[in-house]
Coordinates of C-alpha atoms in Angstrom, one line a residue:
M1 CA -23.3 6.9 24.8
T2 CA -26.2 9.2 24.3
N3 CA -25.4 12.6 25.8
S4 CA -22.7 15.2 25.9
A5 CA -22.0 14.6 29.6
E6 CA -21.0 11.0 28.9
Q7 CA -18.8 12.0 26.0
A8 CA -17.1 14.7 28.1
S9 CA -16.5 12.0 30.8
L10 CA -14.9 9.7 28.2
I11 CA -12.7 12.5 26.8
E12 CA -11.6 13.3 30.4
K13 CA -10.6 9.6 30.9
L14 CA -8.7 9.4 27.6
S15 CA -6.9 12.7 28.4
A16 CA -5.8 11.3 31.8
I17 CA -4.2 8.4 29.9
V18 CA -2.3 10.2 27.2
G19 CA -2.4 13.9 28.2
V20 CA -4.7 16.6 27.0
K21 CA -2.2 17.6 24.3
Y22 CA -2.7 14.2 22.6
I23 CA -6.5 14.1 22.6
L24 CA -7.9 15.9 19.6
T25 CA -11.6 17.0 19.6
D26 CA -11.4 20.2 17.4
D27 CA -12.8 19.5 13.9
A28 CA -9.9 21.1 12.1
K29 CA -7.3 19.2 14.1
K30 CA -9.1 15.9 13.7
Q31 CA -9.5 16.4 9.9
P32 CA -6.1 14.8 8.8
Y33 CA -7.0 11.7 10.8
C34 CA -10.7 11.5 9.7
K35 CA -10.0 11.9 5.9
G36 CA -8.3 9.2 3.9
F37 CA -5.1 9.7 1.9
R38 CA -7.1 9.4 -1.4
F39 CA -10.5 8.1 -0.5
G40 CA -13.1 8.4 2.2
S41 CA -13.9 10.5 5.2
G42 CA -16.1 10.6 8.2
E43 CA -16.5 11.9 11.8
A44 CA -15.0 10.8 15.1
M45 CA -15.7 11.9 18.6
A46 CA -12.0 12.2 19.3
V47 CA -8.5 11.3 18.0
A48 CA -6.2 9.8 20.6
R49 CA -2.4 9.8 20.0
P50 CA -0.9 7.5 22.6
G51 CA 2.9 7.5 23.3
T52 CA 3.3 3.9 24.6
L53 CA 1.8 0.5 24.0
V54 CA 0.4 0.5 27.6
E55 CA -1.4 3.7 26.8
I56 CA -3.0 2.0 23.7
W57 CA -4.2 -0.8 26.0
R58 CA -5.7 1.6 28.5
I59 CA -7.5 3.5 25.8
L60 CA -9.0 0.3 24.5
E61 CA -10.2 -0.6 28.0
V62 CA -12.0 2.7 28.4
C63 CA -13.5 2.5 24.9
V64 CA -14.7 -1.1 25.3
A65 CA -16.3 -0.3 28.6
A66 CA -18.1 2.7 27.1
D67 CA -19.2 0.7 24.0
I68 CA -17.2 3.0 21.7
I69 CA -16.1 2.1 18.2
V70 CA -12.3 2.1 17.8
I71 CA -10.5 2.7 14.5
M72 CA -6.8 1.9 14.8
Q73 CA -4.7 4.1 12.5
A74 CA -1.0 4.5 11.7
A75 CA 0.3 6.5 8.8
N76 CA -3.2 6.8 7.1
T77 CA -1.6 6.3 3.7
G78 CA -4.2 3.7 2.5
L79 CA -5.7 4.3 -0.9
T80 CA -9.2 2.9 -0.3
G81 CA -10.1 4.7 2.9
G82 CA -9.6 1.7 5.2
S83 CA -8.1 3.5 8.2
T84 CA -10.7 6.3 8.6
P85 CA -14.4 6.6 9.3
D86 CA -16.6 6.6 6.3
G87 CA -19.8 8.6 6.4
K88 CA -22.1 9.3 9.4
D89 CA -24.2 6.1 9.6
Y90 CA -22.4 4.4 12.5
D91 CA -24.5 3.2 15.5
R92 CA -21.9 4.2 18.1
P93 CA -19.5 7.1 18.6
I94 CA -15.9 6.6 17.2
V95 CA -12.5 7.1 18.7
I96 CA -9.5 7.0 16.3
V97 CA -6.3 5.7 17.9
N98 CA -3.4 7.0 15.9
T99 CA -0.2 5.1 16.8
M100 CA 2.5 7.1 15.0
R101 CA 4.2 8.3 18.2
I102 CA 5.1 4.6 18.9
D103 CA 7.7 3.9 16.2
D104 CA 10.4 1.8 17.7
I105 CA 11.9 -1.1 15.7
Q106 CA 13.8 -3.9 17.4
L107 CA 16.3 -6.3 15.8
I108 CA 16.5 -10.0 16.6
D109 CA 18.7 -12.8 15.2
N110 CA 21.3 -10.4 14.0
A111 CA 18.8 -8.3 12.0
K112 CA 17.4 -11.4 10.1
Q113 CA 14.1 -10.5 11.7
I114 CA 12.6 -7.4 13.2
I115 CA 9.8 -6.4 15.6
G116 CA 8.0 -3.3 14.4
L117 CA 5.8 -1.5 17.0
S118 CA 2.5 -0.1 16.0
G119 CA 3.6 3.2 14.5
S120 CA 7.0 2.1 13.0
T121 CA 7.5 2.9 9.3
L122 CA 9.2 1.4 6.3
F123 CA 11.4 4.6 6.3
G124 CA 12.6 3.8 9.8
L125 CA 13.2 0.2 9.0
E126 CA 15.3 0.9 5.9
D127 CA 17.5 3.1 8.1
V128 CA 17.8 0.6 10.8
L129 CA 18.7 -2.3 8.5
E130 CA 21.1 -0.5 6.1
K131 CA 24.2 -0.9 8.3
Y132 CA 23.5 -4.6 8.5
G133 CA 23.4 -5.0 4.8
R134 CA 19.7 -5.9 4.8
E135 CA 16.4 -4.4 3.7
P136 CA 12.7 -4.7 4.5
H137 CA 9.9 -6.4 2.7
S138 CA 9.1 -3.2 0.7
V139 CA 11.8 -0.7 -0.3
I140 CA 9.9 1.8 -2.4
G141 CA 6.3 2.4 -3.4
S142 CA 4.3 2.5 -0.2
S143 CA 7.5 3.6 1.6
C144 CA 7.5 6.7 -0.5
I145 CA 4.5 8.1 1.4
G146 CA 5.6 7.0 4.8
A147 CA 3.6 3.8 5.2
S148 CA 3.7 1.9 8.5
I149 CA 4.9 -1.6 8.9
V150 CA 1.9 -2.8 10.9
G151 CA -0.5 -1.2 8.3
G152 CA 1.1 -3.2 5.6
I153 CA 0.6 -6.4 7.5
C154 CA -3.0 -5.6 8.4
N155 CA -3.8 -5.1 4.7
N156 CA -1.6 -7.8 3.1
S157 CA -0.1 -4.8 1.2
G158 CA 2.5 -4.8 -1.5
G159 CA 3.9 -7.7 -3.4
A160 CA 5.7 -5.8 -6.1
L161 CA 8.9 -7.6 -5.2
V162 CA 8.7 -10.9 -7.0
Q163 CA 10.7 -13.0 -4.6
R164 CA 8.8 -11.8 -1.5
G165 CA 5.1 -11.5 -2.2
P166 CA 2.6 -9.5 -0.1
A167 CA 3.3 -8.4 3.5
Y168 CA 2.6 -11.3 5.8
T169 CA 3.4 -12.7 9.2
E170 CA 2.0 -15.3 11.6
L171 CA 3.9 -13.6 14.5
S172 CA 2.1 -10.7 16.1
L173 CA 0.9 -9.1 19.4
Y174 CA -2.7 -7.8 19.4
A175 CA -5.8 -7.0 21.3
Q176 CA -9.1 -8.7 20.5
I177 CA -12.8 -8.3 21.6
D178 CA -14.7 -11.6 22.0
K179 CA -18.4 -12.2 21.4
E180 CA -19.2 -11.4 25.0
G181 CA -17.5 -8.0 24.6
R182 CA -14.4 -8.8 26.7
L183 CA -11.1 -7.3 25.7
S184 CA -8.0 -9.6 25.8
L185 CA -4.4 -9.4 24.8
V186 CA -3.0 -12.2 22.5
N187 CA 0.7 -12.7 22.5
N188 CA 1.6 -14.7 19.4
I189 CA 4.7 -12.8 18.6
G190 CA 7.0 -15.7 19.7
I191 CA 8.6 -14.0 22.7
H192 CA 8.0 -14.8 26.4
L193 CA 7.1 -11.4 27.8
G194 CA 5.2 -12.1 31.0
D195 CA 1.6 -12.8 32.0
S196 CA -0.6 -9.7 32.4
P197 CA -1.3 -7.4 29.4
E198 CA 0.5 -4.3 30.8
E199 CA 3.5 -6.4 31.8
I200 CA 3.7 -8.0 28.3
L201 CA 3.4 -4.6 26.6
K202 CA 5.8 -2.8 28.8
N203 CA 8.4 -5.6 28.6
L204 CA 8.2 -5.5 24.8
E205 CA 8.5 -1.8 24.5
E206 CA 11.4 -1.6 26.9
K207 CA 13.1 -4.6 25.3
N208 CA 13.0 -6.4 28.6
Y209 CA 13.6 -9.9 27.2
R210 CA 16.5 -12.2 26.6
E211 CA 17.6 -14.2 23.6
E212 CA 16.4 -17.4 25.3
D213 CA 12.9 -15.8 25.5
I214 CA 12.6 -15.7 21.7
I215 CA 11.0 -18.7 20.1
Y216 CA 12.2 -19.7 16.6
G217 CA 9.5 -22.1 15.6
E218 CA 7.6 -23.0 12.4
K219 CA 5.4 -19.9 12.2
R220 CA 6.2 -17.7 9.2
A221 CA 7.4 -14.1 9.4
S222 CA 6.9 -13.7 5.6
D223 CA 5.2 -15.4 2.7
N224 CA 8.1 -17.7 2.1
E225 CA 6.2 -19.8 -0.5
Y226 CA 5.3 -17.0 -2.8
H227 CA 8.3 -17.5 -5.1
S228 CA 7.0 -20.8 -6.2
R229 CA 3.5 -19.6 -6.5
V230 CA 4.3 -16.8 -8.8
R231 CA 6.3 -19.2 -11.1
D232 CA 3.1 -21.3 -11.7
I233 CA 2.2 -19.5 -15.0
E234 CA -0.4 -22.1 -16.0
A235 CA -2.6 -21.6 -12.9
D236 CA -6.0 -20.1 -13.5
T237 CA -6.0 -18.0 -10.3
P238 CA -4.0 -14.8 -9.5
S239 CA -0.7 -15.1 -7.6
R240 CA -1.9 -12.6 -4.9
F241 CA -5.0 -10.7 -4.0
N242 CA -6.6 -9.3 -0.8
N243 CA -9.4 -11.9 -0.6
D244 CA -6.9 -14.8 -0.7
G245 CA -7.8 -17.0 2.3
R246 CA -4.4 -18.6 2.2
R247 CA -2.8 -15.5 3.6
L248 CA -5.5 -14.3 6.1
Y249 CA -4.0 -15.1 9.6
E250 CA -4.7 -13.1 12.8
A251 CA -3.0 -9.7 12.2
S252 CA -2.2 -10.4 8.5
G253 CA -5.1 -9.1 6.5
C254 CA -7.2 -8.1 9.5
A255 CA -7.8 -4.6 8.2
G256 CA -8.1 -3.1 11.7
K257 CA -10.5 -5.8 13.1
L258 CA -7.8 -6.3 15.7
A259 CA -5.7 -3.7 17.6
V260 CA -2.2 -4.7 16.6
F261 CA 0.6 -3.6 18.9
A262 CA 3.6 -5.2 17.1
V263 CA 4.5 -7.6 14.3
R264 CA 7.6 -9.7 13.7
L265 CA 9.0 -9.9 10.2
D266 CA 11.8 -11.4 8.1
T267 CA 14.4 -9.1 6.5
Y268 CA 16.4 -9.6 3.3
P269 CA 20.1 -9.2 2.3
I270 CA 20.8 -6.3 0.0
P271 CA 22.1 -7.8 -3.3
E272 CA 25.7 -7.2 -4.1
K273 CA 25.2 -7.5 -7.9
Y274 CA 22.3 -5.5 -9.3
Q275 CA 21.1 -4.3 -12.7
V276 CA 18.0 -2.5 -14.1
F277 CA 16.9 -3.3 -17.6
Y278 CA 14.5 -1.0 -19.4
I279 CA 12.3 -2.7 -22.1
G280 CA 10.2 -1.0 -24.8
T281 CA 7.8 -2.4 -27.3
N282 CA 4.6 -1.6 -29.2
D283 CA 3.2 -5.1 -28.8
P284 CA 1.9 -6.1 -25.3
N285 CA 2.2 -9.7 -26.3
V286 CA 6.0 -9.2 -26.4
L287 CA 6.0 -8.4 -22.6
G288 CA 3.6 -11.3 -22.0
Q289 CA 6.1 -13.7 -23.6
I290 CA 9.0 -12.3 -21.7
R291 CA 7.1 -12.6 -18.5
R292 CA 6.3 -16.3 -19.1
D293 CA 9.8 -17.1 -20.2
I294 CA 11.5 -15.5 -17.1
L295 CA 9.1 -17.0 -14.6
S296 CA 9.1 -20.5 -16.1
K297 CA 12.7 -20.9 -17.4
F298 CA 15.1 -18.6 -15.4
E299 CA 17.0 -20.1 -12.5
N300 CA 17.0 -16.6 -10.8
L301 CA 13.8 -14.8 -10.2
P302 CA 13.8 -11.0 -10.8
I303 CA 13.5 -8.5 -8.0
S304 CA 10.7 -6.7 -9.7
G305 CA 9.1 -5.8 -13.0
E306 CA 7.3 -2.5 -13.2
Y307 CA 5.1 -1.7 -16.2
M308 CA 4.0 1.7 -17.5
H309 CA 2.0 2.6 -20.6
R310 CA 3.3 5.6 -22.6
D311 CA 0.3 7.7 -21.5
C312 CA 1.1 7.0 -17.9
Y313 CA 4.8 7.9 -18.6
D314 CA 3.6 11.3 -19.9
A315 CA 1.3 11.9 -17.0
S316 CA 3.9 10.9 -14.4
K317 CA 6.5 13.1 -16.1
K318 CA 4.2 16.2 -15.9
Y319 CA 2.1 15.7 -12.8
G320 CA 4.5 13.6 -10.7
K321 CA 7.5 15.8 -11.3
D322 CA 7.4 17.7 -8.0
T323 CA 7.2 14.4 -6.0
F324 CA 10.0 12.9 -8.1
L325 CA 12.3 15.9 -7.5
V326 CA 11.6 16.0 -3.7
I327 CA 12.6 12.3 -3.4
N328 CA 15.5 12.5 -5.8
K329 CA 17.0 15.7 -4.3
L330 CA 15.9 15.5 -0.6
G331 CA 15.3 11.8 -0.1
S332 CA 12.1 9.9 0.5
K333 CA 12.1 10.8 4.2
F334 CA 10.9 14.2 3.3
I335 CA 7.7 12.9 1.7
P336 CA 5.7 12.6 4.9
K337 CA 6.7 16.1 5.8
M338 CA 5.6 17.3 2.4
F339 CA 2.2 15.7 2.7
A340 CA 1.8 17.1 6.2
M341 CA 2.5 20.6 4.9
K342 CA 0.1 20.0 2.0
R343 CA -2.7 19.1 4.4
T344 CA -2.0 22.2 6.5
V345 CA -2.0 24.5 3.5
D346 CA -5.2 23.0 2.1
R347 CA -6.9 23.2 5.5
I348 CA -6.1 27.0 5.7
A349 CA -7.0 27.5 2.0
D350 CA -10.4 25.8 2.4
K351 CA -11.3 28.5 4.9
M352 CA -10.6 31.2 2.3
K353 CA -13.4 30.9 -0.3
F354 CA -11.6 32.9 -2.9
L355 CA -8.8 30.3 -3.2
P356 CA -9.4 27.2 -5.5
S357 CA -9.8 23.7 -4.2
K358 CA -6.6 21.6 -4.0
F359 CA -4.7 24.8 -3.6
S360 CA -1.4 23.1 -2.5
D361 CA -1.5 20.8 -5.6
R362 CA -1.8 23.8 -7.9
V363 CA 1.0 25.7 -6.3
M364 CA 3.3 22.6 -6.4
Q365 CA 2.4 21.9 -10.0
Y366 CA 3.2 25.4 -11.1
L367 CA 6.5 25.4 -9.2
S368 CA 7.4 22.1 -11.0
Y369 CA 7.2 23.9 -14.4
L370 CA 10.3 26.0 -13.3
W371 CA 12.5 22.9 -13.2
P372 CA 14.1 21.5 -16.4
N373 CA 13.4 18.0 -17.7
H374 CA 14.2 15.5 -14.9
L375 CA 14.3 12.3 -16.9
P376 CA 17.2 10.7 -18.7
K377 CA 17.5 11.2 -22.4
R378 CA 17.5 7.5 -23.3
L379 CA 14.2 6.9 -21.4
D380 CA 12.6 9.8 -23.2
E381 CA 13.8 8.3 -26.5
Y382 CA 12.1 5.0 -25.6
R383 CA 8.9 7.0 -24.8
D384 CA 8.9 8.3 -28.3
K385 CA 9.5 4.9 -29.9
Y386 CA 7.4 2.6 -27.7
A387 CA 3.9 2.5 -26.2
H388 CA 4.7 -0.1 -23.5
H389 CA 7.5 0.2 -21.0
W390 CA 8.8 -2.4 -18.5
I391 CA 11.4 -1.9 -15.8
V392 CA 13.0 -5.2 -14.9
E393 CA 15.3 -5.4 -11.9
M394 CA 17.7 -8.4 -11.6
S395 CA 20.3 -9.3 -9.0
G396 CA 23.1 -11.8 -8.5
D397 CA 23.5 -14.4 -11.3
G398 CA 20.2 -13.2 -12.7
V399 CA 21.9 -10.2 -14.1
D400 CA 23.9 -12.2 -16.7
E401 CA 21.0 -14.6 -17.2
A402 CA 18.7 -11.7 -18.2
K403 CA 21.2 -9.9 -20.3
A404 CA 21.9 -13.0 -22.4
Y405 CA 18.1 -13.7 -22.7
F406 CA 17.3 -10.1 -23.8
N407 CA 20.1 -10.0 -26.4
D408 CA 18.8 -13.3 -27.9
F409 CA 15.0 -12.5 -27.6
F410 CA 15.1 -9.1 -29.4
K411 CA 16.9 -10.5 -32.4
D412 CA 13.6 -12.0 -33.5
N413 CA 11.0 -9.9 -31.6
E414 CA 9.7 -6.3 -31.9
G415 CA 11.1 -3.9 -29.4
D416 CA 14.4 -3.4 -27.6
F417 CA 16.0 -3.0 -24.2
L418 CA 18.4 -0.8 -22.3
E419 CA 21.0 -1.9 -19.8
C420 CA 20.6 1.2 -17.5
T421 CA 23.3 3.1 -15.8
K422 CA 22.9 3.5 -12.1
E423 CA 21.3 6.9 -12.5
E424 CA 19.0 5.8 -15.3
G425 CA 17.8 2.8 -13.3
E426 CA 17.1 4.8 -10.1
K427 CA 15.2 7.5 -12.1
A428 CA 13.2 4.9 -14.1
I429 CA 12.0 3.2 -10.9
L430 CA 11.3 6.5 -9.2
H431 CA 9.4 7.8 -12.2
R432 CA 7.2 4.7 -12.2
F433 CA 6.4 5.0 -8.5
V434 CA 5.4 8.6 -8.5
A435 CA 2.9 7.7 -11.2
G436 CA 0.5 6.7 -8.4
G437 CA -0.2 10.3 -7.5
A438 CA -0.2 11.6 -11.0
I439 CA -3.8 10.9 -11.8
G440 CA -5.0 12.8 -8.7
R441 CA -2.8 15.8 -9.6
M442 CA -4.0 15.7 -13.2
H443 CA -7.6 15.7 -12.1
A444 CA -7.0 18.6 -9.7
M445 CA -5.4 20.7 -12.4
R446 CA -8.0 19.8 -15.0
S447 CA -11.1 19.5 -12.9
H448 CA -13.0 22.1 -15.0
E449 CA -12.9 19.9 -18.0
L450 CA -12.9 16.3 -16.6
G451 CA -15.4 14.2 -14.7
A452 CA -14.9 11.8 -11.8
V453 CA -11.7 9.8 -11.0
M454 CA -11.9 6.0 -10.7
T455 CA -9.0 3.7 -9.7
I456 CA -8.9 -0.1 -9.8
D457 CA -6.1 -2.5 -8.7
V458 CA -6.8 -5.9 -10.2
A459 CA -5.0 -9.3 -10.1
F460 CA -5.4 -11.3 -13.3
P461 CA -4.9 -15.1 -13.3
R462 CA -1.4 -16.3 -13.7
N463 CA -2.2 -18.0 -17.0
E464 CA -3.8 -14.9 -18.6
K465 CA -2.0 -14.0 -21.8
D466 CA -4.2 -11.1 -23.0
W467 CA -3.3 -8.9 -20.0
F468 CA -3.5 -5.5 -21.6
E469 CA -7.0 -4.0 -21.4
R470 CA -9.1 -3.3 -24.5
L471 CA -12.4 -1.7 -23.6
S472 CA -15.5 -1.8 -25.7
P473 CA -16.3 1.2 -27.8
E474 CA -19.2 2.0 -25.5
L475 CA -16.9 2.3 -22.5
E476 CA -14.2 4.1 -24.4
E477 CA -16.7 6.8 -25.3
K478 CA -17.3 7.6 -21.6
I479 CA -13.6 7.8 -20.5
A480 CA -11.4 10.9 -21.0
V481 CA -8.2 9.6 -19.6
K482 CA -6.8 6.1 -19.0
L483 CA -3.5 5.5 -17.1
Y484 CA -2.2 2.0 -16.8
Y485 CA 0.7 0.8 -14.7
G486 CA 1.4 -2.2 -12.6
H487 CA 3.5 -5.2 -11.5
L488 CA 3.6 -7.4 -14.6
F489 CA 5.3 -10.5 -13.2
C490 CA 2.5 -11.1 -10.8
H491 CA -0.2 -9.7 -13.1
V492 CA -1.3 -7.0 -10.7
M493 CA -2.4 -4.0 -12.6
H494 CA -3.3 -0.5 -11.5
Q495 CA -5.9 0.9 -13.9
N496 CA -6.9 4.5 -13.5
Y497 CA -9.6 6.3 -15.3
I498 CA -11.0 9.9 -15.5
M499 CA -14.5 10.1 -16.8
K500 CA -15.8 12.7 -19.2
K501 CA -18.0 15.4 -17.7
G502 CA -21.4 14.1 -16.6
V503 CA -20.5 10.4 -16.8
D504 CA -21.5 8.1 -13.9
A505 CA -18.2 6.8 -12.7
K506 CA -19.8 4.1 -10.5
A507 CA -21.8 2.7 -13.3
V508 CA -18.7 2.5 -15.6
K509 CA -16.7 0.9 -12.8
N510 CA -19.3 -1.8 -12.3
Q511 CA -19.2 -2.5 -16.0
I512 CA -15.4 -2.8 -16.0
L513 CA -15.5 -5.0 -12.9
E514 CA -18.0 -7.3 -14.7
T515 CA -15.4 -7.9 -17.4
F516 CA -12.8 -8.8 -14.7
D517 CA -15.2 -11.3 -13.2
Q518 CA -15.6 -12.9 -16.6
R519 CA -11.8 -13.3 -16.8
G520 CA -11.4 -14.8 -13.4
A521 CA -9.6 -11.8 -12.0
E522 CA -9.6 -10.7 -8.3
Y523 CA -9.9 -7.2 -6.9
P524 CA -8.6 -5.4 -5.0
A525 CA -5.2 -6.9 -5.5
E526 CA -3.0 -5.1 -2.9
H527 CA -4.7 -2.0 -1.5
N528 CA -7.4 -4.0 0.4
V529 CA -11.1 -3.4 0.3
G530 CA -11.2 -0.3 2.5
H531 CA -14.6 1.4 2.1
E532 CA -14.3 1.2 -1.7
Y533 CA -14.8 -2.5 -2.4
F534 CA -17.1 -5.3 -1.2
A535 CA -15.4 -7.9 0.9
K536 CA -16.0 -11.3 -0.5
D537 CA -17.2 -14.2 1.6
A538 CA -13.8 -15.4 2.7
L539 CA -12.7 -12.0 3.9
K540 CA -16.1 -11.2 5.5
S541 CA -16.0 -14.4 7.5
F542 CA -12.5 -13.7 8.6
Y543 CA -13.5 -10.2 9.8
K544 CA -16.5 -11.6 11.7
K545 CA -14.3 -14.3 13.4
L546 CA -11.7 -11.7 14.5
D547 CA -14.3 -9.2 15.7
P548 CA -17.6 -10.8 16.6
T549 CA -19.1 -7.6 18.2
N550 CA -18.0 -5.4 15.2
S551 CA -16.3 -2.9 17.5
F552 CA -13.0 -2.4 15.5
N553 CA -13.3 -0.6 12.2
P554 CA -16.9 -1.5 11.4
G555 CA -18.1 -1.1 7.8
I556 CA -14.8 -2.2 6.3
G557 CA -15.4 -3.9 2.9
K558 CA -18.9 -2.4 2.8
T559 CA -20.0 -4.7 5.6
S560 CA -22.4 -3.7 8.5
K561 CA -21.4 -0.8 10.7
C562 CA -23.8 -2.0 13.5
K563 CA -22.9 -3.8 16.7
H564 CA -22.8 -7.6 16.4
W565 CA -23.0 -7.1 12.6
H566 CA -26.8 -6.6 12.6

């Protein structure tokens, strides 16, 4: 497509499919879809916002015929820029297909499984499942920013919940382009829905199928082996990471190299008995020993175990306060609206040169100072006493098992634990999960004195005992701020750094990644490669197999952006 007349013709065809209102060509209106949540941005010829699965199919037909790159996008909450264009060096025009208008969730097998359409979210799934006494794969974290169900599957996201592992399914409905450039629909969702693509898509969206049309076979709708994998504390490989070939299967881990219409997933019963334990210590080896004991000796696996360093506790308390208060007072459903308002305010502010950058962040930060301390007294007391904090959630018989273990363990080991009240437990978990945005806010507020931001999510081997990072003096000298948090049971750590002024962040990152390579670590662990990391051979081969013409989301994992991967 080489001239404006051809582009105008394509826009006209897309508008005929979804309506003029849902085809965006104005730069300001496209910006929220072309810029990543935290990382990456690029240009697109248009953004299409279809309202049905059939409309997605028809858009794909038009784009494939015109040799247009398609980037499938849902909530655009990825942290490595994987659902937006990146730069301007593509060899074909780009159309972004945003699926958030198509958010239906269907229940099967008395809510033991669900079918999430392309724009359905974890928020919506929590609501749908609550009255059945069940919950989705992820219940907080990604869900706090409105992440989509399909996006989680496509990126093998999450895994913080120890009994469930990363998002995974072998049951999905997707479109694929073969090496000859032909578009086809693949129905592997395990439901008889018809023969032609539009018939299949329409029948699914309209729930035009019967119980006897559903296949209950051997294909997995979750990583149902993960609980035994995470228990293997002597293994010299990580329990989960994005380059793990064992969990790359069609839609799962595809990173947008397929156009995924729907996925089928398992759900989980909400535990009747539940307790949050809050552990504090000044010795990271104490937490390492507890981790190994629980995973190898307990009959009952924990729900989760969320680590925070004291410095991260402080940053989250100061710079994540507004997000904490919004979720705590208004509910997590308000977060997507808050981010939408932020984008609008920043877009307007950017046009007013006299206003500072990140204007919305600055306003929200100053407003948060008006609110009194939002954290429980006992947690703040632990902050003063201990450098390392670990929030361990237990359920069922695991509650008594953990309580007895902690009482005995801390008779002879440094540190202590709290048996949290309901309010303390909820606030401790929420405080940990708003930490993810704290480093960005800190950087925005202190940009005049700080250098570039760098974030890494890394999975250490399951047998790693020296899990807490100790940098060389040479690297320490270059870094102004370090914020560490993560999922300690599975050894996935989120390590965030802000450089001193004038320091080359990429050079420092490469030095740190070299130390990870020497330790047998894998990265990224759960945010996927996006446009920030190199896809290793297993992942690159998977992408090429799924998308031989490189027409869906090219350039992902720093691969080629050219047709046929040239």
